[in-house]
Structures are given as structure tokens and as C-alpha cells.
Amino acid sequence: MTSLPLIPVDPDATGSRRAAMPPQHLADLDLAGRRALVSELGEPAFRAKQLSTHYFGRLVRDPEQMTDLPAATRAKLADRLLPRLLTPVRELACDDGATRKALWRLHDGSLVESVLMGYPDRVTVCISSQAGCGMACPFCATGQAGLTRNLSTAEIVDQAVYLAGVAASGAVAGSPPRLSHVVFMGMGEPLANYNRVLAAIRRLVSPAPEGLGLSQRHITVSTVGLVPAIRRLASEDLSVTLALSLHAPDDELRDELVPVNQRWKVSEVLDAAWDYAGRTGRRVSIEYAMIKDVNDQPWRADLLGRLLAGKLAHVNLIPLNPTPGSRWDASPKPVEREFVRRLRDAGVSTTVRDTRGREIDGACGQLAAAEDSDTVGAGETP
Ligand code: SAH
């Protein structure tokens, strides 16, 4: 990797073409903004709260079901505040229905994916913040295709609200019906679409009917390590969890695996992470994909252990998921175990992430939004 990736000064400027942005939706606005819009349309402001209650509180999006709104204005209000942003193209399920990947088409034809994961005690959605991604990590399928555009706030929020509705319908057997966790680990670099992602977080955590009412601590924002944006996030007075995709403890290798490291080095990104932990009190999650003979050597485990010892950090090792055309493999289990052992010996809390969604290309780094994928298996649902 020799060339510097393009890092915009304005984090929201990353390749976004304004013309391609979708129509405005109530999830783009806070409640006051929705009231103002409804008034502009000549309707009483309290209709904003009614619409919000349907969307965020009851997870209802069909205007016909909003019978507390006068039939004459329902269509007009729905048209302006609840335009359809996501058209489901395909849903794939695996893990006995506990993992579901949704492929959506956006208004301009862009494709994005989200993943719903049910556990005995919680339901998590993994959502996308951009169509494609500009960060070019060579082991990640999303990074290979490049960036198409930023998602709007409502396009981000709607993935969670839509899948919250799927969970509420009882589709995820053996899990609670209520969506509890959101991770920004789908397509895109959330901190490269900073303002919209921040607004989306505010919608996710605001109590209904303004938002979805999730706990801040149940939201995780994952980043390649855009240092100024991490510092900005630390100053937002939020307590969401930060995940840092580190993947190498040394600059030489990280320059290759996470090209943005050519701009912000391991020591700088870790400093920003500790600043985040210090200001929020939240343990930072260090993401580390285990790549055979690339980043899994015992000496790298020891170096990582030294960097993280005594810090408010937790290491999540991710067995490398297969991506098309990748020259890399996952580390063998004994190598992985030794890596874990060395980190734990250094006093660093470490777990190995499960590989949910692997067979439907729904696992970390596998989201590439190909409509004609031939990986459609027996788990496909219409
Ligand atoms: N751009 C953000 C959000 C994506 S999160 C970020 O990079 O943090 C997706 C996570 O999966 C990141 O930690 C990413 O590095 C990791 N990942 C990407 N490709 C992978 C692969 N093939 N196997 C395992 N993990 C992968």
C-alpha cells in the first residue's frame, strides 16, 4: 500500500453527492423539527407526535394503519414525513433464523445491507452508515468496492426501525421481541459520515416518540480510527461504546491492513481511544481480525498486550471471514488460542467473536451488497 487514501477535512464530505441524497423523512429531524414541518404543511403540530409514535413507538409505517390521523391528510403527511427509503430486495437467514441479513435498495439504486442477530437475552442490529466504503482495507469485502455515498440520517435509522419491526413480529425465535442493541458495523465508515451518524445515534437513544429509546450503552460505533472524529465523539456527552478496528499493533503492518493508518498512527489512534475511554468511562473495544501468518504471531500478541495493559480496553478477536478473491485465511485455532493466552497473561480482557452470519455473507467484512449473489441458500426467505 503506497498511496495515501483520500481523507476529507470535512468528515461529511467523503464522496457524498448531494443530488443523490434521499427525500427528507421524520427520522432526519428531532421532534421540534418535525413539528415545524407539520405546521408548514398547514397541519396542527401535534400530528408530528402522532406520526412519531407510529414510527418509533409502534414500528408502524403503513399510513392506512394510522387511523388516529384524519383520512384526508394521512397521505399528505406520510408522503412528506414517511417516504419509503429502504426497499427490501432480499432477506437471507441462517443460524436457524437467529441471524438475518437484509439487502435494501435505496431511492437512487444504491444497495446496502443490515444484519439482525438474535441471542437468548438480546437482539442486535448491525447497520450501515454509507453505501460502500472509502477506507480500502484489503481484507474487507465492502472496502474493495469503494464508496458510493453517505447515507442520510433517516436511511441509517430506518434500518434499525425496520428490523426492530421484524424482531417485534417474533421472527427471531428464542430471542426477546424488542430490539436492544445497535452496532455501526455494517457497510461504511461511520465517522466519515459524522454528522448524520451522530443525528442517527440521537434518534436511536431518544425516548419514544422522539426516537427508539435504546440505551446509549447498547450502541457501538466502530471506526478504522479517524482520530479527529474520535476526539469529537468524546466531546458529545454521549456514552456509546467505541470500537476501534486495530488489526495490527505496529505501524508497518497496520499501514497495509488499515490504510488510514498512513495518516494517523497506532500511537495516535490509541491515544484518542484512551481519551474517549477517560471522558466517557466506557471500555473501548479493540477489534482484531485474526489473519493467518499476517498479524497472528506471538510477538504481535505480546506487543498488543503491552499497548493495552492497564487500559480501559477489551479485545475482540474476529476469525477472518472469507471474502471473494482474498489471498488471506483465518488463523488456525491453536494460533488463535495462543494469541488469546498471551493477551490474557498481559492482563488484557479478550474474547473471540462468534462468526454469526458467515454462510450468508453477513459476517464482519463480508457485506458487499451484490444483488445477484449466488450465495442464496436454503435459508432464503422471500
Ligand atoms: N468501517 C468501520 C465499521 C465496519 S465494522 C470499521 O472498520 O470499524 C466491520 C468490522 O469487521 C471492522 O472491525 C472490520 O475491520 C472487520 N472486518 C472487515 N473485514 C473482515 C473480514 N474479512 N473478517 C473479519 N473481520 C473483518
mmCIF file of N, CA and C in Angstrom, residues 8-113:
data_model
loop_
_atom_site.group_PDB
_atom_site.id
_atom_site.type_symbol
_atom_site.label_atom_id
_atom_site.label_comp_id
_atom_site.label_asym_id
_atom_site.label_seq_id
_atom_site.Cartn_x
_atom_site.Cartn_y
_atom_site.Cartn_z
ATOM 1 N N PRO A 8 -10.981 13.326 3.866
ATOM 2 C CA PRO A 8 -11.521 14.671 3.741
ATOM 3 C C PRO A 8 -11.314 15.477 5.014
ATOM 4 N N VAL A 9 -11.179 16.773 4.887
ATOM 5 C CA VAL A 9 -11.088 17.641 6.054
ATOM 6 C C VAL A 9 -12.453 17.696 6.734
ATOM 7 N N ASP A 10 -13.497 17.880 5.919
ATOM 8 C CA ASP A 10 -14.853 17.829 6.457
ATOM 9 C C ASP A 10 -15.292 16.372 6.430
ATOM 10 N N PRO A 11 -15.495 15.781 7.609
ATOM 11 C CA PRO A 11 -15.794 14.353 7.629
ATOM 12 C C PRO A 11 -17.066 14.006 6.874
ATOM 13 N N ASP A 12 -17.926 14.978 6.619
ATOM 14 C CA ASP A 12 -19.147 14.656 5.902
ATOM 15 C C ASP A 12 -19.007 14.793 4.392
ATOM 16 N N ALA A 13 -17.823 15.204 3.960
ATOM 17 C CA ALA A 13 -17.662 15.469 2.538
ATOM 18 C C ALA A 13 -17.247 14.241 1.744
ATOM 19 N N THR A 14 -17.011 13.129 2.442
ATOM 20 C CA THR A 14 -16.489 11.930 1.779
ATOM 21 C C THR A 14 -17.331 11.517 0.587
ATOM 22 N N GLY A 15 -16.976 11.971 -0.548
ATOM 23 C CA GLY A 15 -17.586 11.473 -1.778
ATOM 24 C C GLY A 15 -19.098 11.635 -1.858
ATOM 25 N N SER A 16 -19.705 12.342 -0.933
ATOM 26 C CA SER A 16 -21.153 12.398 -0.984
ATOM 27 C C SER A 16 -21.585 13.342 -2.091
ATOM 28 N N ARG A 17 -22.508 12.862 -2.914
ATOM 29 C CA ARG A 17 -23.042 13.723 -3.959
ATOM 30 C C ARG A 17 -24.423 14.145 -3.496
ATOM 31 N N ARG A 18 -24.574 15.426 -3.223
ATOM 32 C CA ARG A 18 -25.828 15.886 -2.635
ATOM 33 C C ARG A 18 -27.031 15.450 -3.448
ATOM 34 N N ALA A 19 -26.891 15.491 -4.767
ATOM 35 C CA ALA A 19 -28.024 15.189 -5.622
ATOM 36 C C ALA A 19 -28.565 13.793 -5.358
ATOM 37 N N ALA A 20 -27.714 12.908 -4.868
ATOM 38 C CA ALA A 20 -28.146 11.530 -4.689
ATOM 39 C C ALA A 20 -28.805 11.296 -3.337
ATOM 40 N N MET A 21 -28.869 12.329 -2.497
ATOM 41 C CA MET A 21 -29.443 12.111 -1.181
ATOM 42 C C MET A 21 -30.954 11.885 -1.290
ATOM 43 N N PRO A 22 -31.508 11.112 -0.370
ATOM 44 C CA PRO A 22 -32.933 10.748 -0.446
ATOM 45 C C PRO A 22 -33.835 11.877 0.029
ATOM 46 N N PRO A 23 -35.150 11.721 -0.151
ATOM 47 C CA PRO A 23 -36.076 12.724 0.386
ATOM 48 C C PRO A 23 -36.002 12.777 1.905
ATOM 49 N N GLN A 24 -36.396 13.919 2.452
ATOM 50 C CA GLN A 24 -36.394 14.061 3.910
ATOM 51 C C GLN A 24 -37.461 13.156 4.536
ATOM 52 N N HIS A 25 -37.153 12.705 5.745
ATOM 53 C CA HIS A 25 -38.006 11.748 6.465
ATOM 54 C C HIS A 25 -38.044 12.214 7.902
ATOM 55 N N LEU A 26 -39.076 11.835 8.643
ATOM 56 C CA LEU A 26 -39.160 12.362 10.016
ATOM 57 C C LEU A 26 -37.957 11.972 10.870
ATOM 58 N N ALA A 27 -37.321 10.850 10.549
ATOM 59 C CA ALA A 27 -36.161 10.435 11.339
ATOM 60 C C ALA A 27 -34.934 11.314 11.090
ATOM 61 N N ASP A 28 -34.999 12.182 10.072
ATOM 62 C CA ASP A 28 -33.909 13.146 9.876
ATOM 63 C C ASP A 28 -33.988 14.278 10.892
ATOM 64 N N LEU A 29 -35.174 14.460 11.485
ATOM 65 C CA LEU A 29 -35.447 15.640 12.315
ATOM 66 C C LEU A 29 -35.690 15.239 13.761
ATOM 67 N N ASP A 30 -35.389 16.151 14.676
ATOM 68 C CA ASP A 30 -35.838 15.917 16.052
ATOM 69 C C ASP A 30 -37.315 16.301 16.128
ATOM 70 N N LEU A 31 -37.900 16.111 17.301
ATOM 71 C CA LEU A 31 -39.344 16.311 17.400
ATOM 72 C C LEU A 31 -39.730 17.754 17.081
ATOM 73 N N ALA A 32 -38.911 18.694 17.524
ATOM 74 C CA ALA A 32 -39.210 20.104 17.248
ATOM 75 C C ALA A 32 -39.193 20.363 15.737
ATOM 76 N N GLY A 33 -38.236 19.768 15.057
ATOM 77 C CA GLY A 33 -38.147 19.927 13.603
ATOM 78 C C GLY A 33 -39.349 19.314 12.895
ATOM 79 N N ARG A 34 -39.811 18.188 13.419
ATOM 80 C CA ARG A 34 -40.989 17.538 12.816
ATOM 81 C C ARG A 34 -42.227 18.405 13.022
ATOM 82 N N ARG A 35 -42.339 19.006 14.224
ATOM 83 C CA ARG A 35 -43.482 19.887 14.489
ATOM 84 C C ARG A 35 -43.493 21.056 13.516
ATOM 85 N N ALA A 36 -42.295 21.644 13.323
ATOM 86 C CA ALA A 36 -42.204 22.796 12.423
ATOM 87 C C ALA A 36 -42.612 22.396 11.009
ATOM 88 N N LEU A 37 -42.184 21.239 10.579
ATOM 89 C CA LEU A 37 -42.505 20.789 9.224
ATOM 90 C C LEU A 37 -44.010 20.550 9.070
ATOM 91 N N VAL A 38 -44.591 19.904 10.073
ATOM 92 C CA VAL A 38 -46.025 19.631 10.010
ATOM 93 C C VAL A 38 -46.810 20.944 9.967
ATOM 94 N N SER A 39 -46.373 21.929 10.755
ATOM 95 C CA SER A 39 -47.051 23.233 10.746
ATOM 96 C C SER A 39 -46.939 23.883 9.372
ATOM 97 N N GLU A 40 -45.746 23.777 8.786
ATOM 98 C CA GLU A 40 -45.557 24.323 7.440
ATOM 99 C C GLU A 40 -46.536 23.718 6.443
ATOM 100 N N LEU A 41 -46.884 22.470 6.683
ATOM 101 C CA LEU A 41 -47.816 21.788 5.777
ATOM 102 C C LEU A 41 -49.262 22.157 6.090
ATOM 103 N N GLY A 42 -49.428 23.055 7.080
ATOM 104 C CA GLY A 42 -50.776 23.517 7.408
ATOM 105 C C GLY A 42 -51.533 22.565 8.325
ATOM 106 N N GLU A 43 -50.837 21.720 9.014
ATOM 107 C CA GLU A 43 -51.481 20.765 9.919
ATOM 108 C C GLU A 43 -51.137 21.137 11.361
ATOM 109 N N PRO A 44 -51.985 20.748 12.306
ATOM 110 C CA PRO A 44 -51.645 21.028 13.712
ATOM 111 C C PRO A 44 -50.354 20.318 14.124
ATOM 112 N N ALA A 45 -49.531 21.004 14.913
ATOM 113 C CA ALA A 45 -48.201 20.483 15.246
ATOM 114 C C ALA A 45 -48.250 19.133 15.953
ATOM 115 N N PHE A 46 -49.365 18.866 16.685
ATOM 116 C CA PHE A 46 -49.391 17.586 17.428
ATOM 117 C C PHE A 46 -49.407 16.356 16.518
ATOM 118 N N ARG A 47 -49.692 16.583 15.253
ATOM 119 C CA ARG A 47 -49.631 15.441 14.307
ATOM 120 C C ARG A 47 -48.205 14.876 14.221
ATOM 121 N N ALA A 48 -47.216 15.738 14.488
ATOM 122 C CA ALA A 48 -45.826 15.265 14.441
ATOM 123 C C ALA A 48 -45.614 14.180 15.483
ATOM 124 N N LYS A 49 -46.214 14.395 16.645
ATOM 125 C CA LYS A 49 -46.060 13.404 17.713
ATOM 126 C C LYS A 49 -46.820 12.117 17.367
ATOM 127 N N GLN A 50 -47.993 12.279 16.767
ATOM 128 C CA GLN A 50 -48.757 11.078 16.372
ATOM 129 C C GLN A 50 -47.968 10.236 15.365
ATOM 130 N N LEU A 51 -47.416 10.919 14.352
ATOM 131 C CA LEU A 51 -46.644 10.187 13.340
ATOM 132 C C LEU A 51 -45.419 9.522 13.977
ATOM 133 N N SER A 52 -44.771 10.261 14.879
ATOM 134 C CA SER A 52 -43.576 9.732 15.530
ATOM 135 C C SER A 52 -43.908 8.510 16.378
ATOM 136 N N THR A 53 -45.057 8.550 17.031
ATOM 137 C CA THR A 53 -45.468 7.420 17.865
ATOM 138 C C THR A 53 -45.705 6.174 17.010
ATOM 139 N N HIS A 54 -46.299 6.383 15.837
ATOM 140 C CA HIS A 54 -46.486 5.233 14.945
ATOM 141 C C HIS A 54 -45.135 4.657 14.544
ATOM 142 N N TYR A 55 -44.249 5.550 14.104
ATOM 143 C CA TYR A 55 -42.986 5.092 13.508
ATOM 144 C C TYR A 55 -42.032 4.522 14.562
ATOM 145 N N PHE A 56 -41.744 5.313 15.600
ATOM 146 C CA PHE A 56 -40.747 4.869 16.582
ATOM 147 C C PHE A 56 -41.358 4.012 17.706
ATOM 148 N N GLY A 57 -42.583 4.348 18.099
ATOM 149 C CA GLY A 57 -43.179 3.663 19.246
ATOM 150 C C GLY A 57 -43.809 2.339 18.860
ATOM 151 N N ARG A 58 -44.589 2.356 17.753
ATOM 152 C CA ARG A 58 -45.317 1.130 17.365
ATOM 153 C C ARG A 58 -44.684 0.421 16.188
ATOM 154 N N LEU A 59 -43.663 1.034 15.613
ATOM 155 C CA LEU A 59 -42.953 0.449 14.467
ATOM 156 C C LEU A 59 -43.902 0.230 13.287
ATOM 157 N N VAL A 60 -44.890 1.114 13.186
ATOM 158 C CA VAL A 60 -45.862 1.064 12.090
ATOM 159 C C VAL A 60 -45.450 2.079 11.040
ATOM 160 N N ARG A 61 -45.431 1.674 9.770
ATOM 161 C CA ARG A 61 -45.041 2.616 8.722
ATOM 162 C C ARG A 61 -46.083 2.752 7.622
ATOM 163 N N ASP A 62 -47.142 1.935 7.708
ATOM 164 C CA ASP A 62 -48.192 1.999 6.701
ATOM 165 C C ASP A 62 -49.241 3.042 7.114
ATOM 166 N N PRO A 63 -49.395 4.127 6.309
ATOM 167 C CA PRO A 63 -50.334 5.195 6.689
ATOM 168 C C PRO A 63 -51.757 4.682 6.928
ATOM 169 N N GLU A 64 -52.141 3.627 6.212
ATOM 170 C CA GLU A 64 -53.503 3.091 6.376
ATOM 171 C C GLU A 64 -53.783 2.654 7.815
ATOM 172 N N GLN A 65 -52.700 2.283 8.511
ATOM 173 C CA GLN A 65 -52.890 1.823 9.895
ATOM 174 C C GLN A 65 -52.897 2.967 10.907
ATOM 175 N N MET A 66 -52.704 4.192 10.410
ATOM 176 C CA MET A 66 -52.624 5.340 11.325
ATOM 177 C C MET A 66 -54.003 5.974 11.438
ATOM 178 N N THR A 67 -54.897 5.225 12.051
ATOM 179 C CA THR A 67 -56.306 5.606 11.995
ATOM 180 C C THR A 67 -56.631 6.800 12.894
ATOM 181 N N ASP A 68 -55.687 7.202 13.734
ATOM 182 C CA ASP A 68 -55.941 8.410 14.531
ATOM 183 C C ASP A 68 -55.654 9.684 13.725
ATOM 184 N N LEU A 69 -55.162 9.529 12.511
ATOM 185 C CA LEU A 69 -54.960 10.690 11.642
ATOM 186 C C LEU A 69 -56.147 10.774 10.687
ATOM 187 N N PRO A 70 -56.665 11.983 10.456
ATOM 188 C CA PRO A 70 -57.796 12.097 9.524
ATOM 189 C C PRO A 70 -57.417 11.528 8.148
ATOM 190 N N ALA A 71 -58.297 10.727 7.609
ATOM 191 C CA ALA A 71 -58.000 10.045 6.346
ATOM 192 C C ALA A 71 -57.552 11.028 5.263
ATOM 193 N N ALA A 72 -58.116 12.222 5.303
ATOM 194 C CA ALA A 72 -57.828 13.203 4.238
ATOM 195 C C ALA A 72 -56.378 13.674 4.260
ATOM 196 N N THR A 73 -55.747 13.699 5.424
ATOM 197 C CA THR A 73 -54.385 14.241 5.492
ATOM 198 C C THR A 73 -53.322 13.155 5.631
ATOM 199 N N ARG A 74 -53.761 11.937 5.874
ATOM 200 C CA ARG A 74 -52.808 10.840 6.095
ATOM 201 C C ARG A 74 -51.783 10.725 4.974
ATOM 202 N N ALA A 75 -52.296 10.713 3.744
ATOM 203 C CA ALA A 75 -51.401 10.515 2.597
ATOM 204 C C ALA A 75 -50.414 11.665 2.476
ATOM 205 N N LYS A 76 -50.931 12.888 2.671
ATOM 206 C CA LYS A 76 -50.060 14.065 2.546
ATOM 207 C C LYS A 76 -48.944 14.013 3.601
ATOM 208 N N LEU A 77 -49.326 13.713 4.836
ATOM 209 C CA LEU A 77 -48.329 13.669 5.915
ATOM 210 C C LEU A 77 -47.325 12.531 5.697
ATOM 211 N N ALA A 78 -47.840 11.394 5.326
ATOM 212 C CA ALA A 78 -46.957 10.242 5.130
ATOM 213 C C ALA A 78 -45.990 10.508 3.978
ATOM 214 N N ASP A 79 -46.525 11.161 2.966
ATOM 215 C CA ASP A 79 -45.700 11.491 1.810
ATOM 216 C C ASP A 79 -44.491 12.353 2.184
ATOM 217 N N ARG A 80 -44.723 13.339 3.031
ATOM 218 C CA ARG A 80 -43.664 14.276 3.388
ATOM 219 C C ARG A 80 -42.803 13.810 4.554
ATOM 220 N N LEU A 81 -43.384 13.031 5.476
ATOM 221 C CA LEU A 81 -42.615 12.657 6.669
ATOM 222 C C LEU A 81 -42.194 11.199 6.703
ATOM 223 N N LEU A 82 -42.878 10.370 5.930
ATOM 224 C CA LEU A 82 -42.531 8.943 5.957
ATOM 225 C C LEU A 82 -42.348 8.377 4.549
ATOM 226 N N PRO A 83 -41.552 9.049 3.705
ATOM 227 C CA PRO A 83 -41.330 8.476 2.371
ATOM 228 C C PRO A 83 -40.589 7.146 2.521
ATOM 229 N N ARG A 84 -40.817 6.252 1.585
ATOM 230 C CA ARG A 84 -40.121 4.965 1.668
ATOM 231 C C ARG A 84 -38.648 5.173 1.298
ATOM 232 N N LEU A 85 -37.783 4.806 2.212
ATOM 233 C CA LEU A 85 -36.339 4.978 1.994
ATOM 234 C C LEU A 85 -35.667 3.679 1.615
ATOM 235 N N LEU A 86 -36.131 2.579 2.230
ATOM 236 C CA LEU A 86 -35.488 1.279 2.014
ATOM 237 C C LEU A 86 -36.475 0.344 1.347
ATOM 238 N N THR A 87 -36.096 -0.174 0.207
ATOM 239 C CA THR A 87 -36.921 -1.197 -0.427
ATOM 240 C C THR A 87 -36.226 -2.537 -0.225
ATOM 241 N N PRO A 88 -36.885 -3.452 0.491
ATOM 242 C CA PRO A 88 -36.214 -4.735 0.711
ATOM 243 C C PRO A 88 -36.047 -5.467 -0.613
ATOM 244 N N VAL A 89 -34.846 -5.924 -0.878
ATOM 245 C CA VAL A 89 -34.574 -6.653 -2.109
ATOM 246 C C VAL A 89 -34.536 -8.142 -1.801
ATOM 247 N N ARG A 90 -33.961 -8.459 -0.653
ATOM 248 C CA ARG A 90 -33.780 -9.872 -0.327
ATOM 249 C C ARG A 90 -33.474 -9.994 1.150
ATOM 250 N N GLU A 91 -33.965 -11.077 1.729
ATOM 251 C CA GLU A 91 -33.613 -11.358 3.118
ATOM 252 C C GLU A 91 -33.087 -12.783 3.186
ATOM 253 N N LEU A 92 -31.951 -12.953 3.821
ATOM 254 C CA LEU A 92 -31.379 -14.285 3.971
ATOM 255 C C LEU A 92 -31.294 -14.600 5.447
ATOM 256 N N ALA A 93 -31.536 -15.867 5.789
ATOM 257 C CA ALA A 93 -31.469 -16.250 7.197
ATOM 258 C C ALA A 93 -30.535 -17.435 7.370
ATOM 259 N N CYS A 94 -29.893 -17.492 8.519
ATOM 260 C CA CYS A 94 -29.112 -18.679 8.870
ATOM 261 C C CYS A 94 -29.109 -18.814 10.390
ATOM 262 N N ASP A 95 -28.307 -19.705 10.917
ATOM 263 C CA ASP A 95 -28.301 -19.968 12.359
ATOM 264 C C ASP A 95 -29.726 -20.235 12.860
ATOM 265 N N ASP A 96 -30.475 -21.073 12.142
ATOM 266 C CA ASP A 96 -31.862 -21.385 12.494
ATOM 267 C C ASP A 96 -32.732 -20.144 12.623
ATOM 268 N N GLY A 97 -32.492 -19.173 11.802
ATOM 269 C CA GLY A 97 -33.334 -17.969 11.808
ATOM 270 C C GLY A 97 -32.869 -16.912 12.793
ATOM 271 N N ALA A 98 -31.834 -17.216 13.576
ATOM 272 C CA ALA A 98 -31.376 -16.242 14.577
ATOM 273 C C ALA A 98 -30.547 -15.127 13.951
ATOM 274 N N THR A 99 -30.053 -15.349 12.728
ATOM 275 C CA THR A 99 -29.304 -14.299 12.023
ATOM 276 C C THR A 99 -29.990 -14.052 10.682
ATOM 277 N N ARG A 100 -30.287 -12.793 10.405
ATOM 278 C CA ARG A 100 -30.938 -12.441 9.144
ATOM 279 C C ARG A 100 -30.238 -11.273 8.519
ATOM 280 N N LYS A 101 -29.901 -11.443 7.248
ATOM 281 C CA LYS A 101 -29.275 -10.338 6.527
ATOM 282 C C LYS A 101 -30.302 -9.741 5.590
ATOM 283 N N ALA A 102 -30.460 -8.423 5.651
ATOM 284 C CA ALA A 102 -31.396 -7.746 4.753
ATOM 285 C C ALA A 102 -30.601 -6.933 3.747
ATOM 286 N N LEU A 103 -30.992 -7.067 2.484
ATOM 287 C CA LEU A 103 -30.403 -6.243 1.420
ATOM 288 C C LEU A 103 -31.464 -5.227 0.998
ATOM 289 N N TRP A 104 -31.086 -3.952 1.012
ATOM 290 C CA TRP A 104 -32.037 -2.879 0.685
ATOM 291 C C TRP A 104 -31.589 -2.144 -0.570
ATOM 292 N N ARG A 105 -32.564 -1.696 -1.339
ATOM 293 C CA ARG A 105 -32.258 -0.748 -2.405
ATOM 294 C C ARG A 105 -32.697 0.635 -1.946
ATOM 295 N N LEU A 106 -31.824 1.617 -2.127
ATOM 296 C CA LEU A 106 -32.138 2.992 -1.753
ATOM 297 C C LEU A 106 -32.785 3.710 -2.943
ATOM 298 N N HIS A 107 -33.241 4.916 -2.731
ATOM 299 C CA HIS A 107 -34.026 5.601 -3.770
ATOM 300 C C HIS A 107 -33.232 5.808 -5.060
ATOM 301 N N ASP A 108 -31.902 5.876 -4.950
ATOM 302 C CA ASP A 108 -31.082 6.119 -6.147
ATOM 303 C C ASP A 108 -30.492 4.829 -6.704
ATOM 304 N N GLY A 109 -30.973 3.691 -6.184
ATOM 305 C CA GLY A 109 -30.487 2.414 -6.698
ATOM 306 C C GLY A 109 -29.305 1.856 -5.928
ATOM 307 N N SER A 110 -28.702 2.645 -5.031
ATOM 308 C CA SER A 110 -27.604 2.106 -4.215
ATOM 309 C C SER A 110 -28.124 0.948 -3.376
ATOM 310 N N LEU A 111 -27.234 0.001 -3.089
ATOM 311 C CA LEU A 111 -27.612 -1.153 -2.281
ATOM 312 C C LEU A 111 -26.846 -1.124 -0.963
ATOM 313 N N VAL A 112 -27.532 -1.392 0.123
ATOM 314 C CA VAL A 112 -26.851 -1.534 1.415
ATOM 315 C C VAL A 112 -27.428 -2.736 2.152
ATOM 316 N N GLU A 113 -26.694 -3.170 3.166
ATOM 317 C CA GLU A 113 -27.116 -4.341 3.921
ATOM 318 C C GLU A 113 -27.148 -4.044 5.412
#
